Amino acid sequence: MPTASETTSTTQTAKTASTGASGNGGARPVRKVSPGRRKPEFTARRGFLITLFMAPAAIFVAVFTYYPMIAGSQMAFRHWNLTDLTDTSWVGLQNFRDVFADPAWGTVLSNTAIWVFGSIVPQLVIGFALALWLRRRFRFRGLYQALIFFPWAISGFLIGILFRWMFNSEFGVVNDLLQKVGLIDEPVAWLADPKTAMFAVVVANIWYGVTFFTIMILAALQSIPEELYEASALDGAGKARTLFQITIPYIRVTLALTVLLRVIWIFNFPDLIFGMTGGGPNNETHIVTTWMIKITQQGDYGRASALGLIVVATLLVFAVFFLLATREKREVKP
């Protein structure tokens, strides 16, 4: 008879043998977990795959964006007119001199300044006021936001057609309302009179662009901590002091970026003017971009390309300010 100690030893030996027969002792091997994933090494094969995937997009952009830009730019230095395609000789800066010597250039330039600065200031003020109002919590706030943001989803050309009907001298709603409140005695030919046509298109652009400022400023206002306003209230600061010492300084970078971006868009926004007046009467509502389109329609591609390069150069100046403002935003961002 085996003793108790021998029986126990035999049992443990059997378990050990059974465990060894099962492969890994019945327990799963423990994997060593590295502290962090190593980035895959950049190989020639990976570089080829990346290039292969990017090639279609790069070719598309090159063919439909950069090639037309280069081809259009060289037209600015040639005699390129659809009425005589047999002569496309190099003329140097002659097209630029023709643009500056055109009698309409002064009017177009002043109209562009009125169009940009006459639109941007009211858009900023009204958009800021609406953003402050929408930041408060009140009933049906979401509905009001949808109604205010809706114009931004409509084409600028369609907005121009809408306001052309509104400013119509015979059956327009603007004349009807002004007559009912007693501000005018007889209908005004807003879009036919050179003295009022530019005013009408600027009013339409103000209405259209307020939405963009409201969206951008409202997003910035919602990032301001409520603790700042609570501390300001405890210090006894009024609404005006809170606005100029807390709200505006906190979102000043966003305001600068929004203004610069909007200036670029307004400068290069002919849709609304074409929908309302087409540049008339007598070029009184033409801005640089609408005038460029008019010259293109006349077949003078050389002069239109020269004017286009002037527009690009002007917009590049604003782009530099935009990039500088963006760099400042990155520096002050915690």
Short mmCIF file of C-alpha atoms in Angstrom, two decimals:
data_model
loop_
_atom_site.label_atom_id
_atom_site.label_comp_id
_atom_site.label_asym_id
_atom_site.label_seq_id
_atom_site.Cartn_x
_atom_site.Cartn_y
_atom_site.Cartn_z
CA MET A 1 0.00 0.00 0.00
CA PRO A 2 1.38 3.40 -0.95
CA THR A 3 1.61 5.98 1.73
CA ALA A 4 -0.32 9.29 1.73
CA SER A 5 2.77 11.26 0.76
CA GLU A 6 3.45 8.95 -2.18
CA THR A 7 -0.16 9.27 -3.35
CA THR A 8 0.03 13.08 -3.25
CA SER A 9 3.34 13.08 -5.14
CA THR A 10 1.91 10.74 -7.77
CA THR A 11 -1.17 12.95 -8.22
CA GLN A 12 0.95 16.09 -8.69
CA THR A 13 3.16 14.27 -11.18
CA ALA A 14 0.09 13.17 -13.15
CA LYS A 15 -1.24 16.77 -13.23
CA THR A 16 2.12 17.98 -14.41
CA ALA A 17 2.23 15.37 -17.15
CA SER A 18 -1.33 16.21 -18.18
CA THR A 19 -0.52 19.88 -18.26
CA GLY A 20 2.51 19.32 -20.42
CA ALA A 21 0.46 17.22 -22.81
CA SER A 22 -2.07 20.02 -23.30
CA GLY A 23 0.50 22.17 -25.11
CA ASN A 24 0.98 25.36 -23.09
CA GLY A 25 -0.01 24.23 -19.66
CA GLY A 26 -3.70 25.15 -20.22
CA ALA A 27 -2.82 28.82 -19.91
CA ARG A 28 -2.58 31.36 -22.76
CA PRO A 29 0.80 32.88 -23.38
CA VAL A 30 1.20 36.41 -22.08
CA ARG A 31 1.91 38.94 -24.83
CA LYS A 32 4.32 41.68 -24.17
CA VAL A 33 2.68 45.02 -24.79
CA SER A 34 4.95 47.73 -26.09
CA PRO A 35 4.59 51.14 -24.42
CA GLY A 36 3.54 52.76 -27.71
CA ARG A 37 2.87 51.80 -31.30
CA ARG A 38 5.79 52.28 -33.58
CA LYS A 39 5.12 54.27 -36.71
CA PRO A 40 5.46 52.24 -39.87
CA GLU A 41 8.72 52.90 -41.66
CA PHE A 42 8.48 54.93 -44.84
CA THR A 43 9.52 52.68 -47.66
CA ALA A 44 9.66 53.13 -51.41
CA ARG A 45 6.61 50.92 -51.77
CA ARG A 46 4.57 53.08 -49.37
CA GLY A 47 5.72 56.21 -51.17
CA PHE A 48 4.65 54.74 -54.49
CA LEU A 49 1.21 53.86 -53.12
CA ILE A 50 0.72 57.35 -51.69
CA THR A 51 1.71 58.89 -55.01
CA LEU A 52 -0.60 56.54 -56.87
CA PHE A 53 -3.61 57.49 -54.74
CA MET A 54 -2.89 61.22 -54.97
CA ALA A 55 -2.20 61.25 -58.70
CA PRO A 56 -5.84 61.46 -59.94
CA ALA A 57 -6.65 64.45 -57.71
CA ALA A 58 -3.36 66.18 -58.58
CA ILE A 59 -3.94 65.67 -62.32
CA PHE A 60 -7.52 66.95 -62.04
CA VAL A 61 -6.44 70.11 -60.21
CA ALA A 62 -3.54 70.69 -62.60
CA VAL A 63 -5.70 70.33 -65.73
CA PHE A 64 -8.77 72.24 -64.60
CA THR A 65 -7.23 74.85 -62.27
CA TYR A 66 -3.54 75.59 -62.80
CA TYR A 67 -3.43 75.19 -66.56
CA PRO A 68 -6.33 77.63 -67.17
CA MET A 69 -4.71 80.08 -64.73
CA ILE A 70 -1.37 79.95 -66.56
CA ALA A 71 -3.01 80.10 -69.99
CA GLY A 72 -5.20 83.01 -68.92
CA SER A 73 -2.26 84.85 -67.41
CA GLN A 74 -0.24 84.77 -70.61
CA MET A 75 -3.24 86.22 -72.48
CA ALA A 76 -2.81 89.40 -70.45
CA PHE A 77 0.44 90.10 -72.31
CA ARG A 78 -0.88 89.34 -75.81
CA HIS A 79 -3.26 90.87 -78.30
CA TRP A 80 -6.02 88.34 -77.79
CA ASN A 81 -9.36 89.36 -79.26
CA LEU A 82 -12.04 87.03 -80.59
CA THR A 83 -12.71 89.41 -83.47
CA ASP A 84 -9.22 88.79 -84.85
CA LEU A 85 -7.60 85.53 -83.79
CA THR A 86 -5.03 85.72 -86.58
CA ASP A 87 -3.03 88.21 -84.51
CA THR A 88 -2.10 87.03 -81.01
CA SER A 89 1.21 88.84 -80.85
CA TRP A 90 3.03 89.76 -77.66
CA VAL A 91 2.12 93.29 -76.53
CA GLY A 92 3.73 93.38 -73.09
CA LEU A 93 1.96 95.71 -70.66
CA GLN A 94 -0.26 97.33 -73.27
CA ASN A 95 -3.42 95.60 -71.99
CA PHE A 96 -2.76 96.92 -68.49
CA ARG A 97 -2.30 100.45 -69.86
CA ASP A 98 -5.58 100.12 -71.77
CA VAL A 99 -7.36 99.11 -68.56
CA PHE A 100 -6.05 102.11 -66.64
CA ALA A 101 -6.72 104.49 -69.54
CA ASP A 102 -10.35 103.41 -69.97
CA PRO A 103 -12.75 106.25 -69.01
CA ALA A 104 -14.84 103.78 -66.97
CA TRP A 105 -11.90 102.73 -64.80
CA GLY A 106 -12.33 105.54 -62.28
CA THR A 107 -16.03 104.82 -61.88
CA VAL A 108 -15.40 101.08 -61.56
CA LEU A 109 -12.71 101.63 -58.96
CA SER A 110 -14.83 103.96 -56.83
CA ASN A 111 -17.80 101.61 -57.14
CA THR A 112 -15.63 98.73 -55.92
CA ALA A 113 -14.57 100.72 -52.86
CA ILE A 114 -18.19 101.66 -52.09
CA TRP A 115 -19.28 98.06 -52.70
CA VAL A 116 -16.68 96.59 -50.32
CA PHE A 117 -16.55 99.09 -47.46
CA GLY A 118 -20.19 100.15 -47.72
CA SER A 119 -21.19 96.51 -47.26
CA ILE A 120 -18.64 95.28 -44.74
CA VAL A 121 -19.28 97.81 -41.96
CA PRO A 122 -23.10 97.36 -41.73
CA GLN A 123 -22.71 93.59 -42.08
CA LEU A 124 -20.28 93.54 -39.16
CA VAL A 125 -22.42 95.75 -36.91
CA ILE A 126 -25.74 94.04 -37.64
CA GLY A 127 -24.22 90.55 -37.57
CA PHE A 128 -22.57 91.28 -34.21
CA ALA A 129 -25.85 92.53 -32.75
CA LEU A 130 -27.74 89.46 -33.99
CA ALA A 131 -25.06 87.14 -32.61
CA LEU A 132 -25.30 88.78 -29.18
CA TRP A 133 -29.08 88.37 -29.29
CA LEU A 134 -28.95 84.72 -30.40
CA ARG A 135 -26.45 83.88 -27.67
CA ARG A 136 -29.14 84.42 -25.06
CA ARG A 137 -31.48 81.56 -24.22
CA PHE A 138 -35.09 82.23 -25.14
CA ARG A 139 -38.04 80.39 -26.56
CA PHE A 140 -37.84 79.32 -30.24
CA ARG A 141 -34.19 80.39 -30.47
CA GLY A 142 -33.45 77.53 -32.85
CA LEU A 143 -36.20 78.69 -35.21
CA TYR A 144 -34.81 82.23 -35.26
CA GLN A 145 -31.33 80.89 -35.98
CA ALA A 146 -32.63 78.86 -38.92
CA LEU A 147 -34.45 81.90 -40.36
CA ILE A 148 -31.38 84.10 -40.03
CA PHE A 149 -28.98 81.51 -41.48
CA PHE A 150 -31.29 80.63 -44.41
CA PRO A 151 -30.16 83.40 -46.85
CA TRP A 152 -26.61 82.02 -46.86
CA ALA A 153 -27.89 78.84 -48.55
CA ILE A 154 -29.34 80.78 -51.53
CA SER A 155 -27.42 81.68 -54.66
CA GLY A 156 -26.24 85.27 -54.87
CA PHE A 157 -27.66 85.59 -58.38
CA LEU A 158 -31.11 84.54 -57.15
CA ILE A 159 -30.85 87.07 -54.32
CA GLY A 160 -30.10 89.70 -56.97
CA ILE A 161 -33.21 88.78 -58.95
CA LEU A 162 -35.30 88.89 -55.76
CA PHE A 163 -34.09 92.39 -54.88
CA ARG A 164 -34.53 93.55 -58.48
CA TRP A 165 -38.23 92.84 -58.11
CA MET A 166 -38.31 94.44 -54.67
CA PHE A 167 -36.71 97.66 -55.97
CA ASN A 168 -38.88 97.76 -59.10
CA SER A 169 -40.18 101.29 -59.66
CA GLU A 170 -43.72 100.23 -60.66
CA PHE A 171 -44.71 97.32 -58.43
CA GLY A 172 -41.77 96.87 -56.05
CA VAL A 173 -42.44 96.31 -52.35
CA VAL A 174 -39.79 98.88 -51.32
CA ASN A 175 -41.60 101.82 -52.94
CA ASP A 176 -44.93 100.57 -51.63
CA LEU A 177 -43.70 100.45 -48.03
CA LEU A 178 -41.96 103.83 -48.23
CA GLN A 179 -45.10 105.45 -49.63
CA LYS A 180 -47.27 103.95 -46.92
CA VAL A 181 -45.08 105.32 -44.13
CA GLY A 182 -44.87 108.71 -45.86
CA LEU A 183 -41.13 108.79 -46.62
CA ILE A 184 -41.65 109.28 -50.37
CA ASP A 185 -44.50 110.83 -52.36
CA GLU A 186 -44.01 108.97 -55.64
CA PRO A 187 -42.23 105.79 -56.73
CA VAL A 188 -38.45 105.96 -57.09
CA ALA A 189 -36.62 104.30 -60.00
CA TRP A 190 -34.00 102.78 -57.74
CA LEU A 191 -32.17 100.67 -60.31
CA ALA A 192 -32.56 103.04 -63.27
CA ASP A 193 -31.23 106.15 -61.55
CA PRO A 194 -27.39 106.34 -61.37
CA LYS A 195 -27.67 108.14 -58.02
CA THR A 196 -29.59 105.33 -56.31
CA ALA A 197 -28.60 102.17 -58.19
CA MET A 198 -25.37 101.63 -56.24
CA PHE A 199 -27.19 102.24 -52.98
CA ALA A 200 -29.75 99.55 -53.87
CA VAL A 201 -27.17 96.85 -54.66
CA VAL A 202 -25.22 97.63 -51.48
CA VAL A 203 -28.41 97.27 -49.41
CA ALA A 204 -29.04 93.87 -51.01
CA ASN A 205 -25.46 92.78 -50.29
CA ILE A 206 -25.76 93.90 -46.66
CA TRP A 207 -28.85 91.74 -46.23
CA TYR A 208 -27.12 88.78 -47.86
CA GLY A 209 -23.85 88.99 -45.93
CA VAL A 210 -25.18 89.61 -42.41
CA THR A 211 -25.74 85.87 -42.06
CA PHE A 212 -22.03 85.04 -42.43
CA PHE A 213 -21.01 87.46 -39.69
CA THR A 214 -23.78 86.16 -37.43
CA ILE A 215 -22.66 82.55 -37.84
CA MET A 216 -18.97 83.26 -37.23
CA ILE A 217 -19.44 85.67 -34.32
CA LEU A 218 -22.05 83.48 -32.62
CA ALA A 219 -19.65 80.52 -32.72
CA ALA A 220 -16.95 82.69 -31.13
CA LEU A 221 -19.30 84.06 -28.46
CA GLN A 222 -20.29 80.57 -27.38
CA SER A 223 -16.64 79.85 -26.54
CA ILE A 224 -16.43 82.64 -23.94
CA PRO A 225 -16.51 81.17 -20.39
CA GLU A 226 -19.51 82.23 -18.35
CA GLU A 227 -17.21 82.78 -15.36
CA LEU A 228 -15.89 85.93 -17.01
CA TYR A 229 -19.36 87.44 -17.18
CA GLU A 230 -20.13 86.37 -13.62
CA ALA A 231 -16.94 88.01 -12.36
CA SER A 232 -17.76 91.13 -14.36
CA ALA A 233 -21.23 91.31 -12.81
CA LEU A 234 -19.78 90.94 -9.32
CA ASP A 235 -17.41 93.83 -10.04
CA GLY A 236 -20.40 95.97 -11.00
CA ALA A 237 -19.46 96.35 -14.68
CA GLY A 238 -22.24 97.54 -16.99
CA LYS A 239 -23.18 96.08 -20.36
CA ALA A 240 -21.05 98.51 -22.33
CA ARG A 241 -17.97 97.89 -20.20
CA THR A 242 -18.48 94.12 -20.40
CA LEU A 243 -18.82 94.34 -24.17
CA PHE A 244 -15.63 96.35 -24.77
CA GLN A 245 -13.47 94.82 -22.02
CA ILE A 246 -14.49 91.15 -22.15
CA THR A 247 -16.51 90.18 -25.21
CA ILE A 248 -14.68 92.04 -27.98
CA PRO A 249 -11.12 91.41 -26.66
CA TYR A 250 -11.86 87.70 -26.25
CA ILE A 251 -13.07 87.25 -29.86
CA ARG A 252 -10.95 89.93 -31.55
CA VAL A 253 -8.96 87.36 -33.56
CA THR A 254 -12.15 85.80 -34.91
CA LEU A 255 -13.47 89.25 -35.78
CA ALA A 256 -10.29 90.10 -37.67
CA LEU A 257 -10.32 86.83 -39.61
CA THR A 258 -14.00 87.18 -40.46
CA VAL A 259 -13.61 90.75 -41.70
CA LEU A 260 -10.59 89.90 -43.85
CA LEU A 261 -12.25 86.83 -45.33
CA ARG A 262 -15.47 88.70 -46.03
CA VAL A 263 -13.60 91.56 -47.73
CA ILE A 264 -12.04 89.04 -50.12
CA TRP A 265 -15.41 87.50 -50.91
CA ILE A 266 -17.22 90.81 -51.41
CA PHE A 267 -14.46 92.08 -53.68
CA ASN A 268 -14.84 88.97 -55.83
CA PHE A 269 -18.64 88.70 -55.76
CA PRO A 270 -20.29 89.80 -59.04
CA ASP A 271 -23.33 87.48 -58.81
CA LEU A 272 -25.67 89.81 -56.96
CA ILE A 273 -24.90 92.84 -59.14
CA PHE A 274 -25.49 90.86 -62.32
CA GLY A 275 -28.80 89.65 -60.93
CA MET A 276 -29.97 93.19 -60.07
CA THR A 277 -28.53 95.62 -62.62
CA GLY A 278 -26.04 93.83 -64.86
CA GLY A 279 -23.63 96.69 -64.14
CA GLY A 280 -25.97 99.46 -65.35
CA PRO A 281 -27.16 102.05 -65.74
CA ASN A 282 -24.23 103.43 -67.72
CA ASN A 283 -21.63 101.37 -65.75
CA GLU A 284 -22.72 103.03 -62.49
CA THR A 285 -22.90 99.72 -60.61
CA HIS A 286 -19.98 97.95 -62.24
CA ILE A 287 -17.24 96.75 -59.89
CA VAL A 288 -13.91 95.31 -61.01
CA THR A 289 -15.11 91.72 -61.34
CA THR A 290 -18.38 92.55 -63.15
CA TRP A 291 -16.48 94.87 -65.51
CA MET A 292 -14.01 92.07 -66.22
CA ILE A 293 -16.90 89.76 -67.17
CA LYS A 294 -18.33 92.48 -69.43
CA ILE A 295 -14.99 92.87 -71.25
CA THR A 296 -14.82 89.08 -71.64
CA GLN A 297 -18.29 89.08 -73.20
CA GLN A 298 -17.07 91.70 -75.68
CA GLY A 299 -14.35 89.26 -76.81
CA ASP A 300 -11.32 91.21 -75.57
CA TYR A 301 -9.67 88.38 -73.65
CA GLY A 302 -6.32 90.13 -73.41
CA ARG A 303 -7.67 93.15 -71.52
CA ALA A 304 -9.96 90.95 -69.41
CA SER A 305 -6.99 88.75 -68.43
CA ALA A 306 -5.00 91.83 -67.47
CA LEU A 307 -7.85 92.99 -65.26
CA GLY A 308 -8.05 89.49 -63.80
CA LEU A 309 -4.37 89.63 -62.81
CA ILE A 310 -5.03 92.97 -61.11
CA VAL A 311 -7.84 91.33 -59.14
CA VAL A 312 -5.59 88.40 -58.18
CA ALA A 313 -2.83 90.74 -57.04
CA THR A 314 -5.28 92.72 -54.92
CA LEU A 315 -6.71 89.58 -53.35
CA LEU A 316 -3.22 88.30 -52.60
CA VAL A 317 -2.64 91.37 -50.46
CA PHE A 318 -5.71 90.49 -48.41
CA ALA A 319 -4.56 86.86 -48.31
CA VAL A 320 -1.27 87.96 -46.72
CA PHE A 321 -3.18 89.78 -43.98
CA PHE A 322 -5.37 86.72 -43.56
CA LEU A 323 -2.35 84.44 -43.09
CA LEU A 324 -0.78 86.87 -40.64
CA ALA A 325 -3.99 86.96 -38.63
CA THR A 326 -4.16 83.16 -38.67
CA ARG A 327 -0.59 82.95 -37.40
CA GLU A 328 -1.46 85.34 -34.58
CA LYS A 329 -4.41 83.15 -33.66
CA ARG A 330 -2.16 80.11 -33.38
CA GLU A 331 0.26 81.96 -31.15
CA VAL A 332 -2.32 83.16 -28.63
CA LYS A 333 -4.15 79.84 -28.58
CA PRO A 334 -3.35 78.02 -25.31
#
